[in-house]
Each structure stands twice: as C-alpha cells, then as structure tokens.
mmCIF file of C-alpha atoms in Angstrom:
data_model
loop_
_atom_site.group_PDB
_atom_site.id
_atom_site.type_symbol
_atom_site.label_atom_id
_atom_site.label_comp_id
_atom_site.label_asym_id
_atom_site.label_seq_id
_atom_site.Cartn_x
_atom_site.Cartn_y
_atom_site.Cartn_z
ATOM 1 C CA MET P 1 256.738 -11.514 -34.161
ATOM 2 C CA LYS P 2 257.323 -11.469 -37.612
ATOM 3 C CA ILE P 3 254.456 -13.182 -39.744
ATOM 4 C CA ASP P 4 253.954 -14.744 -41.943
ATOM 5 C CA LEU P 5 250.534 -16.144 -43.673
ATOM 6 C CA ILE P 6 250.240 -18.186 -47.016
ATOM 7 C CA PHE P 7 245.904 -18.290 -48.413
ATOM 8 C CA ILE P 8 245.382 -20.961 -50.116
ATOM 9 C CA THR P 9 242.862 -21.731 -52.816
ATOM 10 C CA TYR P 10 241.860 -24.754 -55.354
ATOM 11 C CA ASN P 11 238.440 -22.935 -56.940
ATOM 12 C CA ARG P 12 235.018 -22.721 -54.651
ATOM 13 C CA ILE P 13 235.813 -19.335 -55.819
ATOM 14 C CA TYR P 14 232.412 -18.129 -53.739
ATOM 15 C CA TYR P 15 234.188 -19.470 -50.171
ATOM 16 C CA THR P 16 237.426 -17.008 -51.760
ATOM 17 C CA LYS P 17 235.060 -14.057 -52.642
ATOM 18 C CA LEU P 18 234.044 -13.914 -48.528
ATOM 19 C CA ALA P 19 237.825 -15.437 -47.599
ATOM 20 C CA LEU P 20 240.042 -13.909 -48.150
ATOM 21 C CA PRO P 21 238.450 -10.001 -47.428
ATOM 22 C CA ALA P 22 237.692 -11.200 -44.018
ATOM 23 C CA LEU P 23 241.928 -12.623 -43.921
ATOM 24 C CA LEU P 24 242.977 -8.399 -45.195
ATOM 25 C CA HIS P 25 239.827 -6.711 -42.877
ATOM 26 C CA ASP P 26 241.592 -5.478 -39.623
ATOM 27 C CA LEU P 27 244.111 -3.474 -41.892
ATOM 28 C CA SER P 28 246.451 -3.169 -37.910
ATOM 29 C CA GLU P 29 247.025 -6.646 -38.124
ATOM 30 C CA GLU P 30 250.488 -7.071 -39.632
ATOM 31 C CA PHE P 31 252.092 -10.122 -41.308
ATOM 32 C CA SER P 32 253.407 -10.848 -44.920
ATOM 33 C CA LEU P 33 250.701 -12.210 -47.253
ATOM 34 C CA THR P 34 251.432 -15.009 -50.047
ATOM 35 C CA ILE P 35 248.559 -16.326 -52.066
ATOM 36 C CA TRP P 36 248.266 -19.001 -53.856
ATOM 37 C CA ASP P 37 246.032 -20.584 -56.335
ATOM 38 C CA ASN P 38 246.404 -24.594 -57.191
ATOM 39 C CA ALA P 39 244.860 -24.577 -60.478
ATOM 40 C CA SER P 40 241.731 -23.239 -60.253
ATOM 41 C CA THR P 41 239.651 -23.608 -63.403
ATOM 42 C CA ASP P 42 236.040 -20.505 -61.811
ATOM 43 C CA GLY P 43 237.543 -17.648 -62.418
ATOM 44 C CA THR P 44 239.468 -18.187 -59.040
ATOM 45 C CA GLN P 45 243.115 -16.533 -60.035
ATOM 46 C CA GLU P 46 241.164 -13.575 -62.197
ATOM 47 C CA TYR P 47 239.295 -12.492 -58.999
ATOM 48 C CA LEU P 48 242.418 -12.639 -57.154
ATOM 49 C CA SER P 49 245.043 -11.206 -59.331
ATOM 50 C CA SER P 50 241.876 -7.837 -59.034
ATOM 51 C CA ILE P 51 242.688 -8.195 -55.010
ATOM 52 C CA GLU P 52 245.662 -4.984 -53.411
ATOM 53 C CA ASP P 53 246.675 -4.828 -49.489
ATOM 54 C CA PRO P 54 250.333 -4.014 -48.365
ATOM 55 C CA ARG P 55 250.539 -6.812 -46.845
ATOM 56 C CA ILE P 56 249.980 -9.258 -49.710
ATOM 57 C CA VAL P 57 254.472 -9.904 -51.076
ATOM 58 C CA ARG P 58 253.417 -12.972 -54.065
ATOM 59 C CA LYS P 59 250.707 -14.493 -55.424
ATOM 60 C CA VAL P 60 251.276 -17.374 -57.772
ATOM 61 C CA PHE P 61 248.995 -19.319 -59.485
ATOM 62 C CA SER P 62 250.578 -22.647 -60.246
ATOM 63 C CA ARG P 63 249.702 -24.540 -63.576
ATOM 64 C CA ASP P 64 250.055 -27.516 -61.339
ATOM 65 C CA ASN P 65 247.678 -28.695 -58.518
ATOM 66 C CA VAL P 66 250.046 -29.274 -55.766
ATOM 67 C CA HIS P 67 247.726 -30.018 -52.719
ATOM 68 C CA VAL P 68 248.853 -27.872 -49.337
ATOM 69 C CA TYR P 69 252.358 -29.965 -48.655
ATOM 70 C CA GLY P 70 254.285 -28.514 -51.895
ATOM 71 C CA ALA P 71 252.502 -24.893 -51.719
ATOM 72 C CA VAL P 72 253.732 -24.901 -48.433
ATOM 73 C CA LYS P 73 257.310 -26.546 -48.783
ATOM 74 C CA GLU P 74 258.456 -23.563 -51.482
ATOM 75 C CA VAL P 75 257.089 -20.551 -49.494
ATOM 76 C CA PHE P 76 257.433 -21.723 -45.454
ATOM 77 C CA SER P 77 260.718 -23.444 -46.711
ATOM 78 C CA LYS P 78 262.208 -19.639 -47.894
ATOM 79 C CA SER P 79 260.216 -17.794 -45.065
ATOM 80 C CA ALA P 80 262.542 -15.545 -42.000
ATOM 81 C CA ALA P 81 259.377 -14.915 -39.989
ATOM 82 C CA ASP P 82 259.234 -16.002 -37.070
ATOM 83 C CA LEU P 83 256.085 -17.439 -37.049
ATOM 84 C CA VAL P 84 253.933 -19.189 -40.271
ATOM 85 C CA GLY P 85 250.424 -19.930 -40.749
ATOM 86 C CA ILE P 86 248.057 -21.643 -43.278
ATOM 87 C CA VAL P 87 244.650 -19.915 -44.187
ATOM 88 C CA SER P 88 242.417 -21.782 -46.073
ATOM 89 C CA ASN P 89 239.660 -20.285 -48.545
ATOM 90 C CA ASP P 90 237.308 -21.882 -46.412
ATOM 91 C CA PHE P 91 237.618 -19.950 -43.894
ATOM 92 C CA LEU P 92 236.435 -16.537 -42.071
ATOM 93 C CA VAL P 93 238.706 -15.299 -39.286
ATOM 94 C CA THR P 94 238.051 -13.360 -36.539
ATOM 95 C CA PRO P 95 239.521 -9.539 -36.981
ATOM 96 C CA GLY P 96 242.816 -9.447 -35.138
ATOM 97 C CA TRP P 97 243.200 -13.532 -34.776
ATOM 98 C CA THR P 98 247.186 -13.159 -35.466
ATOM 99 C CA ARG P 99 247.586 -10.822 -32.972
ATOM 100 C CA ILE P 100 246.209 -12.791 -30.653
ATOM 101 C CA LEU P 101 248.437 -16.127 -31.289
ATOM 102 C CA ALA P 102 251.879 -13.905 -31.860
ATOM 103 C CA LYS P 103 251.378 -12.655 -28.249
ATOM 104 C CA ALA P 104 250.926 -16.281 -26.585
ATOM 105 C CA HIS P 105 254.124 -17.581 -28.753
ATOM 106 C CA ALA P 106 255.751 -14.598 -27.712
ATOM 107 C CA ASP P 107 255.205 -14.968 -24.737
ATOM 108 C CA VAL P 108 255.619 -19.385 -24.028
ATOM 109 C CA PRO P 109 258.990 -21.351 -25.895
ATOM 110 C CA GLU P 110 256.985 -24.717 -25.454
ATOM 111 C CA PHE P 111 253.823 -23.086 -27.773
ATOM 112 C CA GLY P 112 253.394 -25.346 -31.354
ATOM 113 C CA LYS P 113 250.977 -24.837 -33.084
ATOM 114 C CA LEU P 114 248.471 -22.865 -31.341
ATOM 115 C CA SER P 115 245.145 -22.447 -33.942
ATOM 116 C CA CYS P 116 241.939 -20.530 -33.953
ATOM 117 C CA TRP P 117 238.558 -23.472 -33.126
ATOM 118 C CA HIS P 118 236.954 -24.687 -36.880
ATOM 119 C CA LEU P 119 233.868 -26.493 -34.955
ATOM 120 C CA GLY P 120 231.576 -24.427 -34.414
ATOM 121 C CA PRO P 121 230.582 -22.618 -31.604
ATOM 122 C CA GLU P 122 227.833 -24.689 -30.144
ATOM 123 C CA PHE P 123 229.901 -27.207 -30.198
ATOM 124 C CA PHE P 124 232.057 -26.101 -27.811
ATOM 125 C CA ASP P 125 231.323 -27.083 -24.408
ATOM 126 C CA GLU P 126 233.211 -25.998 -21.409
ATOM 127 C CA GLU P 127 232.062 -28.265 -18.491
ATOM 128 C CA ARG P 128 233.160 -30.562 -20.625
ATOM 129 C CA ALA P 129 236.090 -28.525 -21.413
ATOM 130 C CA ARG P 130 237.573 -27.654 -18.268
ATOM 131 C CA HIS P 131 240.070 -30.819 -17.403
ATOM 132 C CA LYS P 132 241.557 -29.990 -20.756
ATOM 133 C CA ILE P 133 242.722 -25.980 -20.015
ATOM 134 C CA GLN P 134 245.976 -25.488 -19.664
ATOM 135 C CA LYS P 135 247.499 -22.382 -17.763
ATOM 136 C CA CYS P 136 251.256 -21.492 -19.406
ATOM 137 C CA GLY P 137 251.883 -18.571 -18.475
ATOM 138 C CA GLN P 138 249.113 -15.571 -18.344
ATOM 139 C CA HIS P 139 247.962 -17.191 -21.299
ATOM 140 C CA GLN P 140 245.228 -20.854 -22.141
ATOM 141 C CA VAL P 141 245.037 -23.070 -23.647
ATOM 142 C CA LEU P 142 242.698 -26.153 -24.432
ATOM 143 C CA ARG P 143 245.306 -28.020 -24.829
ATOM 144 C CA HIS P 144 245.348 -30.742 -27.819
ATOM 145 C CA PRO P 145 247.360 -32.699 -29.645
ATOM 146 C CA TRP P 146 246.223 -32.145 -32.513
ATOM 147 C CA THR P 147 243.994 -28.855 -34.153
ATOM 148 C CA ASP P 148 243.965 -28.726 -37.718
ATOM 149 C CA GLY P 149 241.469 -26.232 -38.954
ATOM 150 C CA CYS P 150 243.684 -22.549 -38.284
ATOM 151 C CA GLY P 151 246.506 -21.490 -36.300
ATOM 152 C CA ILE P 152 249.977 -20.676 -36.030
ATOM 153 C CA VAL P 153 253.009 -22.186 -35.508
ATOM 154 C CA LYS P 154 256.699 -21.083 -34.920
ATOM 155 C CA LEU P 155 259.152 -21.506 -37.786
ATOM 156 C CA LYS P 156 261.953 -22.682 -36.389
ATOM 157 C CA THR P 157 259.585 -25.524 -34.930
ATOM 158 C CA LEU P 158 258.782 -26.063 -38.420
ATOM 159 C CA LYS P 159 262.569 -26.547 -39.256
ATOM 160 C CA GLU P 160 262.979 -28.545 -36.926
ATOM 161 C CA LEU P 161 261.245 -31.751 -37.904
ATOM 162 C CA GLY P 162 260.890 -31.024 -41.020
ATOM 163 C CA PHE P 163 258.123 -30.692 -43.085
ATOM 164 C CA GLY P 164 257.495 -34.680 -43.844
ATOM 165 C CA GLY P 165 252.730 -35.334 -42.578
ATOM 166 C CA ILE P 166 252.191 -31.111 -43.965
ATOM 167 C CA GLY P 167 248.724 -30.747 -44.999
ATOM 168 C CA HIS P 168 245.247 -28.867 -44.378
ATOM 169 C CA GLY P 169 245.881 -26.724 -42.112
ATOM 170 C CA LEU P 170 249.550 -26.419 -41.060
ATOM 171 C CA GLY P 171 250.318 -29.055 -40.523
ATOM 172 C CA GLY P 172 247.953 -32.421 -41.184
ATOM 173 C CA THR P 173 247.424 -34.604 -37.682
ATOM 174 C CA ASP P 174 250.731 -36.481 -38.725
ATOM 175 C CA PHE P 175 252.555 -33.238 -38.092
ATOM 176 C CA ASP P 176 251.019 -31.831 -34.518
ATOM 177 C CA ARG P 177 251.991 -35.507 -32.960
ATOM 178 C CA ARG P 178 254.730 -34.984 -34.311
ATOM 179 C CA MET P 179 255.320 -31.723 -32.395
ATOM 180 C CA ALA P 180 253.862 -32.921 -29.169
ATOM 181 C CA LEU P 181 256.185 -36.204 -29.377
ATOM 182 C CA ARG P 182 258.521 -33.907 -28.856
ATOM 183 C CA GLY P 183 257.054 -31.641 -25.781
ATOM 184 C CA TYR P 184 255.149 -28.490 -27.543
ATOM 185 C CA VAL P 185 252.779 -27.900 -26.318
ATOM 186 C CA ASN P 186 249.038 -28.038 -28.834
ATOM 187 C CA GLY P 187 245.309 -26.768 -28.663
ATOM 188 C CA PHE P 188 243.676 -24.205 -28.599
ATOM 189 C CA TYR P 189 244.515 -20.600 -27.690
ATOM 190 C CA TYR P 190 241.848 -19.685 -25.146
ATOM 191 C CA PRO P 191 239.720 -18.027 -24.566
ATOM 192 C CA LEU P 192 238.033 -19.657 -27.973
ATOM 193 C CA VAL P 193 239.069 -16.922 -31.415
ATOM 194 C CA TYR P 194 236.718 -18.586 -33.663
ATOM 195 C CA VAL P 195 236.667 -18.782 -37.129
ATOM 196 C CA GLU P 196 233.527 -20.039 -39.554
ATOM 197 C CA HIS P 197 234.591 -23.212 -41.664
ATOM 198 C CA MET P 198 231.985 -22.515 -44.634
ATOM 199 C CA ASP P 199 232.540 -25.862 -45.631
ATOM 200 C CA TYR P 200 230.882 -27.862 -43.222
ATOM 201 C CA PRO P 201 227.344 -28.070 -44.460
ATOM 202 C CA TRP P 202 225.121 -26.527 -41.072
ATOM 203 C CA SER P 203 226.916 -23.081 -42.059
ATOM 204 C CA ASP P 204 225.152 -20.514 -43.435
ATOM 205 C CA HIS P 205 227.388 -19.693 -46.361
ATOM 206 C CA TYR P 206 228.050 -23.878 -47.890
ATOM 207 C CA ALA P 207 227.840 -24.115 -51.007
ATOM 208 C CA PHE P 208 226.897 -27.237 -51.768
ATOM 209 C CA THR P 209 223.755 -26.838 -49.862
ATOM 210 C CA ASP P 210 222.284 -29.016 -53.416
ATOM 211 C CA ARG P 211 224.801 -30.211 -55.391
ATOM 212 C CA PHE P 212 226.685 -31.639 -52.206
ATOM 213 C CA GLU P 213 227.929 -35.573 -54.132
ATOM 214 C CA GLU P 214 229.537 -32.936 -55.667
ATOM 215 C CA ALA P 215 230.931 -31.835 -53.305
ATOM 216 C CA LEU P 216 231.973 -35.094 -52.144
ATOM 217 C CA GLU P 217 234.089 -35.916 -54.236
ATOM 218 C CA MET P 218 236.928 -33.117 -53.560
ATOM 219 C CA SER P 219 236.497 -34.237 -49.609
ATOM 220 C CA ALA P 220 239.375 -35.803 -48.860
ATOM 221 C CA THR P 221 237.971 -35.476 -45.304
ATOM 222 C CA ALA P 222 234.600 -37.588 -47.012
ATOM 223 C CA LYS P 223 236.910 -40.365 -48.742
ATOM 224 C CA SER P 224 238.722 -41.319 -45.771
ATOM 225 C CA HIS P 225 235.759 -42.141 -43.322
ATOM 226 C CA GLY P 226 233.752 -43.324 -45.747
ATOM 227 C CA ILE P 227 231.140 -39.907 -45.533
ATOM 228 C CA ARG P 228 228.652 -39.783 -47.873
ATOM 229 C CA THR P 229 225.294 -37.402 -46.593
ATOM 230 C CA VAL P 230 224.966 -34.722 -44.140
ATOM 231 C CA GLU P 231 224.067 -37.340 -41.140
ATOM 232 C CA ASP P 232 227.429 -38.842 -41.520
ATOM 233 C CA ALA P 233 229.506 -36.031 -41.555
ATOM 234 C CA LYS P 234 227.644 -34.717 -38.564
ATOM 235 C CA ALA P 235 228.194 -37.958 -37.261
ATOM 236 C CA TRP P 236 231.948 -37.346 -38.185
ATOM 237 C CA HIS P 237 231.941 -33.934 -36.913
ATOM 238 C CA GLN P 238 230.560 -35.325 -34.170
ATOM 239 C CA VAL P 239 233.816 -37.895 -32.847
ATOM 240 C CA VAL P 240 235.712 -35.245 -33.846
ATOM 241 C CA VAL P 241 234.387 -32.283 -31.358
ATOM 242 C CA SER P 242 234.006 -35.248 -28.990
ATOM 243 C CA ASN P 243 237.822 -36.603 -28.680
ATOM 244 C CA ILE P 244 239.526 -32.657 -29.035
ATOM 245 C CA LEU P 245 236.766 -31.902 -25.912
ATOM 246 C CA ASP P 246 236.485 -35.583 -23.379
ATOM 247 C CA ASP P 247 239.535 -37.388 -24.495
ATOM 248 C CA PRO P 248 243.287 -37.194 -23.063
ATOM 249 C CA TRP P 249 245.246 -34.341 -24.046
ATOM 250 C CA ASP P 250 248.690 -36.224 -23.181
ATOM 251 C CA ILE P 251 250.098 -37.606 -26.643
ATOM 252 C CA LYS P 252 251.510 -40.745 -25.494
ATOM 253 C CA TYR P 253 247.208 -42.639 -24.642
ATOM 254 C CA TYR P 254 247.470 -41.546 -29.027
ATOM 255 C CA VAL P 255 250.885 -43.913 -29.585
ATOM 256 C CA GLY P 256 251.883 -47.896 -28.674
ATOM 257 C CA TRP P 257 250.159 -49.684 -26.990
ATOM 258 C CA ARG P 258 247.818 -47.147 -24.805
ATOM 259 C CA LYS P 259 246.182 -46.343 -28.592
ATOM 260 C CA LYS P 260 246.502 -49.670 -28.413
ATOM 261 C CA ILE P 261 244.035 -49.907 -25.023
ATOM 262 C CA ARG P 262 241.857 -46.935 -26.317
ATOM 263 C CA ASN P 263 240.373 -48.731 -29.170
ATOM 264 C CA LEU P 264 239.844 -51.883 -28.241
ATOM 265 C CA LYS P 265 237.897 -50.306 -24.523
ATOM 266 C CA LYS P 266 235.877 -47.768 -27.058
ATOM 267 C CA LYS P 267 235.429 -50.754 -29.624
ATOM 268 C CA LEU P 268 234.217 -52.797 -26.722
ATOM 269 C CA ARG P 269 232.046 -49.693 -25.478
ATOM 270 C CA SER P 270 230.592 -49.396 -28.624
ATOM 271 C CA LEU P 271 230.427 -53.689 -29.120
ATOM 272 C CA CYS P 272 227.530 -52.969 -26.004
ATOM 273 C CA GLY P 273 225.660 -50.381 -27.145
ATOM 274 C CA ASN P 274 224.729 -51.967 -29.735
ATOM 275 C CA LYS P 275 223.428 -54.942 -28.443
ATOM 276 C CA GLN P 276 221.028 -52.051 -25.422
#
C-alpha cells in the first residue's frame, strides 16, 4: 500500500536533528515524505534544506505557523496514497514501523488508526492491558478509542470523516473518537511497536531539563491540564497510561450517559481516597 507521511517541525532543532535521520534510517522503507516547517526561527529550515533522500517529495517552509491542522489538510487533501501518517519532530521511530502497520491495514479493512506505543516501554504492563488486546485476522491490537502519538490511517477513512478535529498524531482525540464511533478499530499495534517521545521530561533526549518553564509555554498539553512541574507531568502521564491500560476499549463508555456515570464514579473514588 502506498504511504504518504508528513514530518512537521516548529523550532526545537535539537529534536529535529535526531527525529528526521531516524525516520529516514531504514532505506528499505517505502513511503513518500513531505517535510513541513511552521515558521521556525532557530535554524531548523536551514537544516531541513540540507537533507536529501529520494523519498522526500516536497519541502514546505511556511511563512506562518499553521499548526498541525493546516499542514495536514494541505498535504493529505491532495494525496493519492492508500495510507497517511504524521511524524512529529519529537518522535524517534523504530526502523520498519511503516511496514508493520501497512501490512495490518492491508489485511484488516476495519482498522482505523494503528499507532506505535509512544508512552515509554517502562509504562506498559501486559497484565493490565490483556483485557484490551484483541485479535483481528492475523494481527493483534491493544484497542482504545484514541491513541495520539505516531500512527497511520487509511486515506479514505480520513476523507470520509473530514479534517475536523485533526491535531497532534493524526489526529487528536476528537478525530480518533469519530473514527471509533463509525465502528473503526483504533489502537496500538501489538506486539507493541515503540517510538520514543523525546519531549517527555524523563526521556534521555529531553531538551529542556534546565528550561522546563520554557517547555511548558510551548506545550498545549501542559496548558490544558495545569502542568507546572515535572511531578505534574509525571502524574498526568500516569493518568493517560492508566486510561489506556485499564479503562474500557469501547467508545460507548466515553459518550452520553455512560460517560457521565464513569466520571461520577471517578469523582466518588477520588473523594473516598482523599478522606482516607
């Protein structure tokens, strides 16, 4: 299956100089790559201009920061590929990852977004996840309504749903939920295909160890969840991991009256825990 990838950058050249070579490392991987820079000012554009690879079909140096949505809509609305995916400049991919996900997509029409595990191998617990690992034909998936991170989706699915809600990781929780509501199977391919998210404070490649406040100003996640310290970041990460490992895979539990009941139960458990 033909694959179109987009590699999106916005400053943070340190990450880009690690992420792009990793993406291009396996010369046997077949995909077409568009490099899109959102008005970086730290030398990123100059670095990207120097990179050559026959799989790079286009380089776009935007004069404005159009964010993920603008880049994805521009590139994938004109794509003729079978599969599409986003790679952020803070992900170190595992060589061969596209082959694994593309084969699964080719074999299973029901797959929506298949993703690599970006939450850290040390945070995965097979015992906890077992109730959500499902067999689909010859493939397995750790099923969850949304994944974020680094993944691949069928272009026809993207066009069927439209570009609304597209965000980090193709395409943000809202887009993934809409896929799940249509009956598509989303999740992390299993056995897990790992990518390293370098922008986690506990990553060996984290670039802001001595500039954490600067990193917070650039993080939408930090702003939306009130993260102000490394401890806050770790606590929120545990919430995300627990949701994926422990909570239901079926989208129906995240909408409507079932969502309200789940949220109420969580509040009651929290209150009971605080009283102990």
